[in-house]
Tab-separated table of C-alpha atoms and ligand atoms in Angstrom:
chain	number	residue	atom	x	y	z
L	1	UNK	CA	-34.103	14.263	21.041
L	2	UNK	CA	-34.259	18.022	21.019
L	3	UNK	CA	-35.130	19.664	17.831
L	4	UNK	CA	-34.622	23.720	17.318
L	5	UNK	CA	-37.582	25.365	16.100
L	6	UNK	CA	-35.998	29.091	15.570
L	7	UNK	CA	-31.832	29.387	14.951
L	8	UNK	CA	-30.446	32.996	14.360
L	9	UNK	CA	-27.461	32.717	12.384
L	10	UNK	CA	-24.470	35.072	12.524
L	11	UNK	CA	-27.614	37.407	12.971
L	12	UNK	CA	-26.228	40.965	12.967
L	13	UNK	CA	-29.066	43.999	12.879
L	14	UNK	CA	-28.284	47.707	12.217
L	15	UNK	CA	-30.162	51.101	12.884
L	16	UNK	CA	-28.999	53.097	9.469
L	17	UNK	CA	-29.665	57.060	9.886
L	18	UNK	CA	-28.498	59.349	7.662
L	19	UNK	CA	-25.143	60.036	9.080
L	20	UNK	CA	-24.096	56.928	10.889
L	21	UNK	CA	-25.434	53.538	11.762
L	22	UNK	CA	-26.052	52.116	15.085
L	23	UNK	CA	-24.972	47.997	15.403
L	24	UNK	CA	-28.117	47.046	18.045
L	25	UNK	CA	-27.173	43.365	17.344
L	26	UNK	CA	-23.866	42.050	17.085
L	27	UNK	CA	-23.119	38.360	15.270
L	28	UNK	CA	-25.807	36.817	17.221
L	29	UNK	CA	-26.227	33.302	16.771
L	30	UNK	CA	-28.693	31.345	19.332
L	31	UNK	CA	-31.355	28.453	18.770
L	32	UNK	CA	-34.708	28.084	20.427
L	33	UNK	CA	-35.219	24.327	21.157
L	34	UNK	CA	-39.005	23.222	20.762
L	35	UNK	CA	-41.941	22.831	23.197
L	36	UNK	CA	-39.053	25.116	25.706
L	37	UNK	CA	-39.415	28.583	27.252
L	38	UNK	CA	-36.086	30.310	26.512
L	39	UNK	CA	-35.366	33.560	28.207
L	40	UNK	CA	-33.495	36.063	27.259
L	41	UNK	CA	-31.976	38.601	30.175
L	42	UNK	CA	-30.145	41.952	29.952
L	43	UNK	CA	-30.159	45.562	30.879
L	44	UNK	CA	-32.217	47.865	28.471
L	45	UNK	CA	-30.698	48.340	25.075
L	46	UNK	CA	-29.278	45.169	24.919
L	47	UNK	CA	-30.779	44.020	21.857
L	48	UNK	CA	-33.344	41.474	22.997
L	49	UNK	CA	-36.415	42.863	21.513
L	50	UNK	CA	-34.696	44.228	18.424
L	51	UNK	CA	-33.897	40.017	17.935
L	52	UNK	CA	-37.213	39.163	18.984
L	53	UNK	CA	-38.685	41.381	16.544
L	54	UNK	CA	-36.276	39.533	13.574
L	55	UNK	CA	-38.288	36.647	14.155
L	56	UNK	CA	-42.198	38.262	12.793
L	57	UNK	CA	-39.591	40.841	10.409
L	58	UNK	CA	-40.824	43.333	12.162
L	59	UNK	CA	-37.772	45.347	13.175
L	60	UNK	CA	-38.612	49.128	13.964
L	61	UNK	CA	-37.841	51.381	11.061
L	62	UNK	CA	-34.805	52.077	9.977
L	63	UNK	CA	-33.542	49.169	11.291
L	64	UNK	CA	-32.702	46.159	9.154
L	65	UNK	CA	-30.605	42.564	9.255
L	66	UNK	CA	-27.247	43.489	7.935
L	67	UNK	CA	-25.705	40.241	8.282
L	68	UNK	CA	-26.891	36.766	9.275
L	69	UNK	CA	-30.289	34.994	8.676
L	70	UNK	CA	-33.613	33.959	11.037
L	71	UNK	CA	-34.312	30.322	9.986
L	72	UNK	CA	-38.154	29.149	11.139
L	73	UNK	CA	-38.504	24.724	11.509
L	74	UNK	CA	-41.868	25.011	12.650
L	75	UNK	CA	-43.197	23.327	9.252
L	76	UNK	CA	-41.769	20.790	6.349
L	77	UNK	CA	-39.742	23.335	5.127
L	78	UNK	CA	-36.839	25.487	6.785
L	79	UNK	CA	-38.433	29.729	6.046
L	80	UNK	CA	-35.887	32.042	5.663
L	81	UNK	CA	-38.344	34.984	7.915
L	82	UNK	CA	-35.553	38.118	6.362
L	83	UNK	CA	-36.693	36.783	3.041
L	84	UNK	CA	-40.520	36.504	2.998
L	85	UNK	CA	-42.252	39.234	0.945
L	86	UNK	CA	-45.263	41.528	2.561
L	87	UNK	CA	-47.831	39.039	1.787
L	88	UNK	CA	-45.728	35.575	3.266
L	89	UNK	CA	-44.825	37.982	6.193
L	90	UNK	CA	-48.359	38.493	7.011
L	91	UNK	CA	-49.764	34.981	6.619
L	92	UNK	CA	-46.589	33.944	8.804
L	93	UNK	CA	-46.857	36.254	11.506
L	94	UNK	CA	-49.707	35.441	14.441
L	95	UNK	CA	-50.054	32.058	12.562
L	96	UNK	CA	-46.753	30.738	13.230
L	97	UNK	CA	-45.153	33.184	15.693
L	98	UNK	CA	-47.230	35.975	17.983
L	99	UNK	CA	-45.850	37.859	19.981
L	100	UNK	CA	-47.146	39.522	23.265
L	101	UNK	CA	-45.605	43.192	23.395
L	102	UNK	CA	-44.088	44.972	26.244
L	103	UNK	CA	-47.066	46.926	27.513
L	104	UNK	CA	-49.731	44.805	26.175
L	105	UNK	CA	-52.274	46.287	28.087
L	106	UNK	CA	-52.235	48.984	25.960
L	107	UNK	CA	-52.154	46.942	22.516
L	108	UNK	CA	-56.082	46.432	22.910
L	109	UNK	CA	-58.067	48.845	20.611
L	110	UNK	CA	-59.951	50.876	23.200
L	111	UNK	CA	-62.946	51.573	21.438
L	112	UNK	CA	-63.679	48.189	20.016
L	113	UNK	CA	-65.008	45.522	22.083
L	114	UNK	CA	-62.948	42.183	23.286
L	115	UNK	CA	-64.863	39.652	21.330
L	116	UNK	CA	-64.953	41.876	18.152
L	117	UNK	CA	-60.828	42.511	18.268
L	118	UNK	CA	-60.705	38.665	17.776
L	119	UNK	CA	-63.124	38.331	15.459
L	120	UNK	CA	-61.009	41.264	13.286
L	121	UNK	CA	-57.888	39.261	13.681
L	122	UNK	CA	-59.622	35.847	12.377
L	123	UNK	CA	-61.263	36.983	9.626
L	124	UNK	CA	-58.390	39.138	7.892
L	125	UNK	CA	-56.130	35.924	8.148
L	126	UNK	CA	-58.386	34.280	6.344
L	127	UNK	CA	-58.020	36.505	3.564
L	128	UNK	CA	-54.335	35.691	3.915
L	129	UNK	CA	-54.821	31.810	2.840
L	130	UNK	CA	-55.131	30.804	-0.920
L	131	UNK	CA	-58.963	31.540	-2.469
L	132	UNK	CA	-59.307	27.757	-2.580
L	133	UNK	CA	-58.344	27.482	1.493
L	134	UNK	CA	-60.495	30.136	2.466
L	135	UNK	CA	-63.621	29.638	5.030
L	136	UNK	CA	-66.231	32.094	5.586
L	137	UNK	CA	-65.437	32.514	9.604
L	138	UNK	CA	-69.352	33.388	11.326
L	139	UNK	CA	-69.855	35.378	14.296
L	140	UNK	CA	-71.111	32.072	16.170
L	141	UNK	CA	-67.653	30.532	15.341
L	142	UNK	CA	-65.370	33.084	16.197
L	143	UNK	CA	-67.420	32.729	19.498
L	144	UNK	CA	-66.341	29.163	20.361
L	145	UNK	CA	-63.032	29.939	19.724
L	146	UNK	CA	-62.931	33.030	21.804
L	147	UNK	CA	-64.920	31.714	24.409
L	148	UNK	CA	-62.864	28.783	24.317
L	149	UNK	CA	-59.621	30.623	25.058
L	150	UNK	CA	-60.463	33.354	27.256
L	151	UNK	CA	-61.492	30.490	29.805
L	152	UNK	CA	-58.459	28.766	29.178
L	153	UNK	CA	-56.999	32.171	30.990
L	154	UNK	CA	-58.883	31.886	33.864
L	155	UNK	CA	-61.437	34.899	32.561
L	156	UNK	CA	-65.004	34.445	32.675
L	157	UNK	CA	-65.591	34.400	28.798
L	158	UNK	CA	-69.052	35.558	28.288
L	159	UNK	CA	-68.173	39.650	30.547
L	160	UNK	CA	-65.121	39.657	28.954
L	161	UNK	CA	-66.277	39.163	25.559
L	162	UNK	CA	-68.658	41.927	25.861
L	163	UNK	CA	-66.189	44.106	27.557
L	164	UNK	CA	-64.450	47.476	26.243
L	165	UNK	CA	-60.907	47.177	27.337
L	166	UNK	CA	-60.953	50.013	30.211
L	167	UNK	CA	-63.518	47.755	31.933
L	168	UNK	CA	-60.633	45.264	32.786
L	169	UNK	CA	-58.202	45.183	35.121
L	170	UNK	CA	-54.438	45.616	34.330
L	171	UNK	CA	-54.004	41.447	34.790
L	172	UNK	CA	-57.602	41.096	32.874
L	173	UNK	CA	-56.382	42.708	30.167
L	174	UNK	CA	-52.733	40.806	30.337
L	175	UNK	CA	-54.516	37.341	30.285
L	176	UNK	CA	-56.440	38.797	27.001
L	177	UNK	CA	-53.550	39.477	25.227
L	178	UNK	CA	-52.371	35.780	26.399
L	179	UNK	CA	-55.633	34.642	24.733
L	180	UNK	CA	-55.412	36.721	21.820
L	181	UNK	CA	-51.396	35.497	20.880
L	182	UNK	CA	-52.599	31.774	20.889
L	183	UNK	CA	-55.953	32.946	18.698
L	184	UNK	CA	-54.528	31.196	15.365
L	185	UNK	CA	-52.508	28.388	17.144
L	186	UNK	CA	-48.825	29.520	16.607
L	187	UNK	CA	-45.710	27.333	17.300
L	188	UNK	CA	-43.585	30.428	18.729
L	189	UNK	CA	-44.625	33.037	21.146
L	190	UNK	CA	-42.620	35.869	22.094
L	191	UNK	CA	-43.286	37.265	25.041
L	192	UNK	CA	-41.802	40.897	26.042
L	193	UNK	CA	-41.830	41.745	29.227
L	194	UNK	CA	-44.865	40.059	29.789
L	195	UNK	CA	-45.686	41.063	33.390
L	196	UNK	CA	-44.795	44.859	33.435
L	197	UNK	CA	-46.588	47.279	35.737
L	198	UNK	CA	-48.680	44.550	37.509
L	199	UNK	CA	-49.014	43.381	40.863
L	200	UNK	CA	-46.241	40.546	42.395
L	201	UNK	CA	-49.417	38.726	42.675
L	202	UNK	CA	-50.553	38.693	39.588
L	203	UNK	CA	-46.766	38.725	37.864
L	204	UNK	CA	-46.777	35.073	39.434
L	205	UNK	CA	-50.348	34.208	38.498
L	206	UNK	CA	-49.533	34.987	34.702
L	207	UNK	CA	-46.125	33.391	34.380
L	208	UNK	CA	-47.877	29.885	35.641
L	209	UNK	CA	-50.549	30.317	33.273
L	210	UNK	CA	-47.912	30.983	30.032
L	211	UNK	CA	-46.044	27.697	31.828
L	212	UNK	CA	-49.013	25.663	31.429
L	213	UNK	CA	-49.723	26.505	27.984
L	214	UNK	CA	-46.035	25.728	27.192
L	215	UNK	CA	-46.706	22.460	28.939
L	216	UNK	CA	-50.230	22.024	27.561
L	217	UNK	CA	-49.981	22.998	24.009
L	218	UNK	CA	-46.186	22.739	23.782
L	219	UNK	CA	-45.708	26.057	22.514
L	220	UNK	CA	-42.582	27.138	22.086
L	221	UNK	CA	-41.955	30.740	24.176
L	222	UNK	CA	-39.444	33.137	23.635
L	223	UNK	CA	-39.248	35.225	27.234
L	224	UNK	CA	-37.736	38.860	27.211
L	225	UNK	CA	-36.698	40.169	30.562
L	226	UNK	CA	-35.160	41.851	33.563
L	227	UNK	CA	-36.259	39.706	35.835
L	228	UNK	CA	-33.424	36.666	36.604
L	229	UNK	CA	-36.137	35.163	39.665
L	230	UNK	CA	-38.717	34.556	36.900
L	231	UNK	CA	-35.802	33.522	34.862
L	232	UNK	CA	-34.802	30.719	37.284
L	233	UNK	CA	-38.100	29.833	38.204
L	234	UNK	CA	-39.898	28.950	34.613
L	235	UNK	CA	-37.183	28.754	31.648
L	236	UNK	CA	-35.678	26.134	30.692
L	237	UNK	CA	-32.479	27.606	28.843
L	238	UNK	CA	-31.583	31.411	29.256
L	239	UNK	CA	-28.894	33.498	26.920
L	240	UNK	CA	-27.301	36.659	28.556
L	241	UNK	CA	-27.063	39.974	26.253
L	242	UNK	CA	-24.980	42.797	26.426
L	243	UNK	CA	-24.210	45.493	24.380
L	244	UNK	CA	-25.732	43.822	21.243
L	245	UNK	CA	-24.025	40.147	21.877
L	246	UNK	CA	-25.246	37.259	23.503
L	247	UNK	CA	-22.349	37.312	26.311
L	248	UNK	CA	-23.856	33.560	27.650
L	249	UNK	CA	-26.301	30.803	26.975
L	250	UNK	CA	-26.741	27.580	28.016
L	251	UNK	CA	-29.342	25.396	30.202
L	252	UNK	CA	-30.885	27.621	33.228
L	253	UNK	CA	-29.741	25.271	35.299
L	254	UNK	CA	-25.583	25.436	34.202
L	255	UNK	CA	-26.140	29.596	33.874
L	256	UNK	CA	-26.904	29.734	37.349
L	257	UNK	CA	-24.314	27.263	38.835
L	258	UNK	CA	-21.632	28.357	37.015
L	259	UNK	CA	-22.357	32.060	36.001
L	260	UNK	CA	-18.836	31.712	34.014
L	261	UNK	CA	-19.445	35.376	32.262
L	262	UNK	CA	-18.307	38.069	34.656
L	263	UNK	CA	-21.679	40.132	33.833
L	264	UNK	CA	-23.632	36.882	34.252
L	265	UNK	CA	-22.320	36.434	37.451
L	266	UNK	CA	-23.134	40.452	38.148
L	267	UNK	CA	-26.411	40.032	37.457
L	268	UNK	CA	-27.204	37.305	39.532
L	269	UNK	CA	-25.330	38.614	42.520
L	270	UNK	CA	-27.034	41.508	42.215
L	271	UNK	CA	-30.482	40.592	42.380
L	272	UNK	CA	-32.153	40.396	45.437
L	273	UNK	CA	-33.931	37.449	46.916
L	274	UNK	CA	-36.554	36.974	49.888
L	275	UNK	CA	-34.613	33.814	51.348
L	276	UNK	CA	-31.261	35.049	50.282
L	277	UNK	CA	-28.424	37.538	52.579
L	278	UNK	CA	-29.164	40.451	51.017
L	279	UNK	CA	-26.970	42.544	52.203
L	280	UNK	CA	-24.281	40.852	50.479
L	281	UNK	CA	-25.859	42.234	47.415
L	282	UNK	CA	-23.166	43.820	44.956
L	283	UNK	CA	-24.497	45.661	42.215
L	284	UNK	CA	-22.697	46.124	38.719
L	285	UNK	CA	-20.673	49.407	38.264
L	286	UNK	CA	-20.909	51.590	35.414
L	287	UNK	CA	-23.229	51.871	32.910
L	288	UNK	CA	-24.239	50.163	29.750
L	289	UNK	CA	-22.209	51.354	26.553
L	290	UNK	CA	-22.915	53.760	24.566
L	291	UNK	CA	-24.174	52.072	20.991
L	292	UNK	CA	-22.440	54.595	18.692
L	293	UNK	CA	-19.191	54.809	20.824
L	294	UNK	CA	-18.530	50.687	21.820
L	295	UNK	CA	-15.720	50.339	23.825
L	296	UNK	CA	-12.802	48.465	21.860
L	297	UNK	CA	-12.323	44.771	22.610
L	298	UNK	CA	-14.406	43.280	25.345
L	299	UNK	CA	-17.559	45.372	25.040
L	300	UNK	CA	-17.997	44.953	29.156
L	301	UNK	CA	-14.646	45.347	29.719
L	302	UNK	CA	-14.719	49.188	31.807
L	303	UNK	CA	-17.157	47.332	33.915
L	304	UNK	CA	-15.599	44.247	34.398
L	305	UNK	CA	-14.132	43.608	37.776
L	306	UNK	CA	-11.483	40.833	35.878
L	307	UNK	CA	-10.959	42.671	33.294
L	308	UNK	CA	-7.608	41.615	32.221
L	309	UNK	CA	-5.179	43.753	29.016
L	310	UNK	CA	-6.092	41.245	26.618
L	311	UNK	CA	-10.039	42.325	27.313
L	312	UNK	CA	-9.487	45.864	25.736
L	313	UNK	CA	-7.897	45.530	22.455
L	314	UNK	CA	-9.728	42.055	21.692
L	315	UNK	CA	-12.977	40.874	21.065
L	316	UNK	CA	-13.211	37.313	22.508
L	317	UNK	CA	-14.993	35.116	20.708
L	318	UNK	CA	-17.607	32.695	21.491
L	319	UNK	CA	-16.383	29.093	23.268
L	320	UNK	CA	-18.985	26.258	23.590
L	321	UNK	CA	-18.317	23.790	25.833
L	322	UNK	CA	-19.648	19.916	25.489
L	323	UNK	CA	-22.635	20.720	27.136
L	324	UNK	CA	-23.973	23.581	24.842
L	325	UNK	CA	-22.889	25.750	27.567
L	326	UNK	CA	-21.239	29.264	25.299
L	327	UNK	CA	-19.762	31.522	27.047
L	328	UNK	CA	-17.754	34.927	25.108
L	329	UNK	CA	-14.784	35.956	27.659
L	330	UNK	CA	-11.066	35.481	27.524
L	331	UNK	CA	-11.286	33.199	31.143
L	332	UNK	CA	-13.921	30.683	29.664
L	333	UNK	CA	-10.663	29.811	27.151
L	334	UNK	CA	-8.427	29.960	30.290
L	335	UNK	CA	-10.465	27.618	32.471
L	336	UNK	CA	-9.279	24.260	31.685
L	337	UNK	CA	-12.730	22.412	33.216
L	338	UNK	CA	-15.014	24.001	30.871
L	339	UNK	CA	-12.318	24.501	27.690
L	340	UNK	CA	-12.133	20.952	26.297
K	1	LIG	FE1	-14.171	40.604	31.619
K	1	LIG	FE2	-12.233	40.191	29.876
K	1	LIG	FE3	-14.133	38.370	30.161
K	1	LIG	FE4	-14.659	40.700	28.995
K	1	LIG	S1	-13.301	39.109	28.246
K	1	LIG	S2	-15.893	39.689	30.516
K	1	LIG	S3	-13.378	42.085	30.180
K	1	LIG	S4	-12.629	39.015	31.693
């Protein structure tokens, strides 16, 4: 039996300026089952790493959660994340839920060396816990642990210890970062674009690594990204954003068969594929909306080829089938297979 470790409720998150406010996430609600890599797939701007963010509280200023909640299962009682104060925030964050950041390679501290940007990290979360829980955390500790989990990468612990960050490589440096978001054991990683700017080679080297520590440790992986091969080849259930709204979500397996969205089925035809035709390719006209200026109704409708008159005056609203398959588009109600 499946059991959701992360649900975002209703989850709605503005940008407030001074003279307007800018809706990056629209009534968002999505669950991230346990022990499963979820991904989450749009264009930029969608709102996938302003929802990944909700889940640490760690929304870039001035944005905030307007409307909704983030509810956290991964202990004996449910954590309301919107509502824990600086201190719960910062025992919560890396212990339960880390996150590796778009562009991790240059999240390292370049003047500090591997082994002590760990050690930093373990000994301030001590100071986190309760006086009574507290443990004095010694060099030769931090060194097991370290060691421990930079071989469990695939890096040969004792250089890369030692090692200022500009004396790895760019997929060195990735697999640290992998090391460092599993330092404190979390339940939840995020993971934001995890492979950018390196090598096909090592893209596929690091997304079997993060599948065998979802395997291994059965951690549960939140997995932002462009990339709908990676998307088919590791996750197990994948949502579809657009515009601020989750347009699609279901198993990987029923996304891909049935592609019921219009821009689901746009972004699969238009990705190209070594073993596939490609020259049946057809990319998606138009361009993503404009945040402050949202189309009325359907928010996809001036790019959708079905676009029916229904689709510009009204918002359709989510439809789940039996399955868990949710799809939000006017055919999903039409379609008499998949509306029962
Ligand atoms: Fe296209 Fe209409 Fe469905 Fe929107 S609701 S995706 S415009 S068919």
């Amino acid at each position: 039996m499946s059991k959701n470790i992360i649900e975002f409720k209703d989850l709605s998150i503005e940008y407030v300026l001074s003279k307007y406010s800018l809706r990056a996430v629209n009534k968002v609600s999505l669950n991230l089952v346990e022990g499963k890599i979820t991904a989450l797939v749009g264009e930029s701007g969608s709102g996938k790493t302003t929802i990944a963010s909700s889940m640490i509280n760690c929304i870039s200023s001035p944005g905030k959660i307007v409307e909704g909640q983030v509810l956290y299962y991964g202990n004996d009682e449910v954590i309301d994340v919107a509502k824990l104060n600086e201190d719960e925030i910062n025992k919560f964050r890396w212990k339960e839920i880390s996150m590796v950041f778009q562009g991790a390679q240059s999240s390292l501290n370049p003047v500090i060396t591997i082994f002590n940007q760990f050690y930093e990290t373990l000994t301030v979360h001590e100071n986190y816990k309760p006086k009574k829980e507290r443990r004095k955390i010694t060099k030769q500790m931090a060194k097991e642990r370290v060691k421990y989990l930079l071989e469990f990468v695939n890096l040969d612990a004792e250089r890369v210890m030692n090692s200022y960050p500009h004396e790895l490589s760019g997929g060195m440096k990735q697999r640290v970062m992998i090391a460092f978001s599993l330092l404190l054991d979390p339940k939840v990683i995020i993971l934001d674009e995890p492979t950018t700017a390196l090598d096909v080679i090592t893209q596929d080297f690091i997304f079997k690594l993060l599948q065998k520590i979802n395997r291994e440790m059965n951690i549960t992986m939140l997995l932002l990204t462009h990339d709908i091969a990676v998307v088919a080849k590791y996750a197990d259930y994948m949502g579809v954003m657009y515009g601020g709204e989750l347009m699609e979500y279901g198993t990987v397996e029923s996304v891909f068969k049935n592609r019921y969205h219009p821009y689901t089925s746009g972004l699969i035809s238009s990705t190209p594929s070594l073993i596939a035709d490609n020259s049946k390719l057809s990319p998606i006209d138009g361009i993503p909306p404009n945040l402050l200026n949202m189309p009325t109704g359907c928010r996809f409708h001036p790019r959708c080829k079905k676009c029916m008159e229904i689709c510009q005056s009204n918002e359709p609203s989510e439809v789940i089938n039996k399955n868990g398959h949710m799809v939000r588009c006017f055919l999903f109600d039409k379609e008499e297979k998949i509306n029962e």
